Amino acid sequence: MTNQEIAKFLDKAAQDAKAVEQVSVHNNFSLEEAYEIQRLSIKEREARGEKIVGYKLGFTSYAKMEQMGVHDLIWGILTDEMTIQSGDEVNLDRWIHPRAEPEIAFKVKKDITKPIALAEISTYIDEMAVAIEIIDSRYKNFKFSLKDVVADNCSSTGYVIGKWQDLDIENIADLNISLKINDEIVEKGNSSAILDNPLKSVIELSRLASEAGLTVKKGQVILAGAATAAVYLKNNNKIESELENFGKVEFSVK
Ligand code: OOG
Ligand code: MG
């Protein structure tokens, strides 16, 4: 398949909620091309009217790297179609084998057009919130190589964001975060697990986006990557994430 064909193939797998074979098994493509495939798959979404609303980083914590067996930082694109409102109930059938993970979200205050340094973060980021990311690999058994997961837009499929609050630079690198399913804690971690400081995810994104010639725009959202492993969702689950000092966010599945 050409890169364009692979992009359409993965886009269709997502739309049909049907797992497919890892595309790298029968197709030879580089990591750079995997990102091109990712962008082409987003173009399919844009052609259907979806809008890019932000970016996500993946494998920014050891817990996630170990769970999935991929040890390189990755980045993907979020569209408005993936947004789930806080408190919503959604149907589990829209996904293949969804997992949830607790995340920290940042809001972009000023266009990021170049690699930025941690010291200038407050120029570019002014708000943060607790979030939940729903990931749903399009690959059978949720198994993939680095190139496969990148081509598949890093398993992106949904996210829920809590109340936006002022960025707390002072404490951001030491906040407890947890994931609860039906009121029971299933994952517990600390924000330090995310690259020692989740703001470093923004720094990494600024570098990667600028290498790719992309601007991370004012108002867009950045998910820093999960601090803990992800958990499979089942029917009638209420999923809640709590971030120390920043409250909770929840949604549920039928
Ligand atoms: C890939 C996405 C990783 C994170 O927060 O580390 C990710 C996956 O685990 O399927 O979103
Ligand atoms: Mg994630």
mmCIF file of N, CA and C and ligand atoms in Angstrom, residues 56-59 64 68 101 103 133 135 142 144 149 154-155 225-226, ligand 1:
data_model
loop_
_atom_site.group_PDB
_atom_site.id
_atom_site.type_symbol
_atom_site.label_atom_id
_atom_site.label_comp_id
_atom_site.label_asym_id
_atom_site.label_seq_id
_atom_site.Cartn_x
_atom_site.Cartn_y
_atom_site.Cartn_z
ATOM 1 N N LYS A 56 -1.183 15.523 21.371
ATOM 2 C CA LYS A 56 -0.919 14.688 22.540
ATOM 3 C C LYS A 56 0.479 14.112 22.440
ATOM 4 N N LEU A 57 1.091 13.959 23.583
ATOM 5 C CA LEU A 57 2.369 13.281 23.664
ATOM 6 C C LEU A 57 2.115 11.893 24.210
ATOM 7 N N GLY A 58 2.933 10.940 23.789
ATOM 8 C CA GLY A 58 2.782 9.590 24.304
ATOM 9 C C GLY A 58 4.120 9.027 24.732
ATOM 10 N N PHE A 59 4.052 8.037 25.619
ATOM 11 C CA PHE A 59 5.232 7.386 26.166
ATOM 12 C C PHE A 59 6.181 8.402 26.800
ATOM 13 N N LYS A 64 3.938 3.938 31.102
ATOM 14 C CA LYS A 64 3.348 3.724 29.783
ATOM 15 C C LYS A 64 4.304 2.962 28.859
ATOM 16 N N MET A 68 3.320 -0.789 27.200
ATOM 17 C CA MET A 68 3.137 -0.996 25.770
ATOM 18 C C MET A 68 4.389 -1.495 25.055
ATOM 19 N N GLU A 101 -6.772 6.556 30.493
ATOM 20 C CA GLU A 101 -5.585 6.889 31.291
ATOM 21 C C GLU A 101 -5.714 8.319 31.810
ATOM 22 N N GLU A 103 -4.624 12.013 32.639
ATOM 23 C CA GLU A 103 -3.707 12.919 31.934
ATOM 24 C C GLU A 103 -3.772 14.325 32.530
ATOM 25 N N GLU A 133 -7.619 10.571 28.970
ATOM 26 C CA GLU A 133 -7.517 10.242 27.549
ATOM 27 C C GLU A 133 -8.065 8.843 27.325
ATOM 28 N N ILE A 135 -7.712 5.887 24.721
ATOM 29 C CA ILE A 135 -6.903 5.419 23.596
ATOM 30 C C ILE A 135 -7.523 4.127 23.086
ATOM 31 N N PHE A 142 -4.301 -4.717 20.646
ATOM 32 C CA PHE A 142 -3.665 -3.494 21.170
ATOM 33 C C PHE A 142 -2.142 -3.642 21.155
ATOM 34 N N PHE A 144 1.525 -3.195 18.977
ATOM 35 C CA PHE A 144 2.086 -2.439 17.851
ATOM 36 C C PHE A 144 3.566 -2.168 18.046
ATOM 37 N N VAL A 149 2.215 2.473 15.748
ATOM 38 C CA VAL A 149 1.418 3.338 16.637
ATOM 39 C C VAL A 149 1.453 4.791 16.163
ATOM 40 N N CYS A 154 -1.120 7.511 17.185
ATOM 41 C CA CYS A 154 -0.824 7.251 18.597
ATOM 42 C C CYS A 154 -2.064 6.803 19.380
ATOM 43 N N SER A 155 -2.885 5.979 18.723
ATOM 44 C CA SER A 155 -4.089 5.390 19.356
ATOM 45 C C SER A 155 -5.130 6.428 19.782
ATOM 46 N N GLY A 225 0.663 13.284 28.271
ATOM 47 C CA GLY A 225 1.010 11.865 28.336
ATOM 48 C C GLY A 225 0.679 11.327 29.717
ATOM 49 N N ALA A 226 0.257 10.073 29.752
ATOM 50 C CA ALA A 226 -0.209 9.508 31.024
ATOM 51 C C ALA A 226 0.942 9.233 31.989
HETATM 52 C C1 OOG B 1 -0.170 4.906 22.607
HETATM 53 C C2 OOG B 1 -0.492 6.250 23.186
HETATM 54 C C3 OOG B 1 0.357 6.602 24.390
HETATM 55 C C4 OOG B 1 0.399 8.105 26.475
HETATM 56 O O1 OOG B 1 -0.206 8.899 27.197
HETATM 57 O O2 OOG B 1 1.504 7.647 26.773
HETATM 58 C C5 OOG B 1 -0.250 7.690 25.199
HETATM 59 C C6 OOG B 1 -0.848 3.774 23.349
HETATM 60 O O3 OOG B 1 -0.527 3.524 24.511
HETATM 61 O O4 OOG B 1 -1.673 3.092 22.727
HETATM 62 O O5 OOG B 1 -1.278 8.238 24.892
#
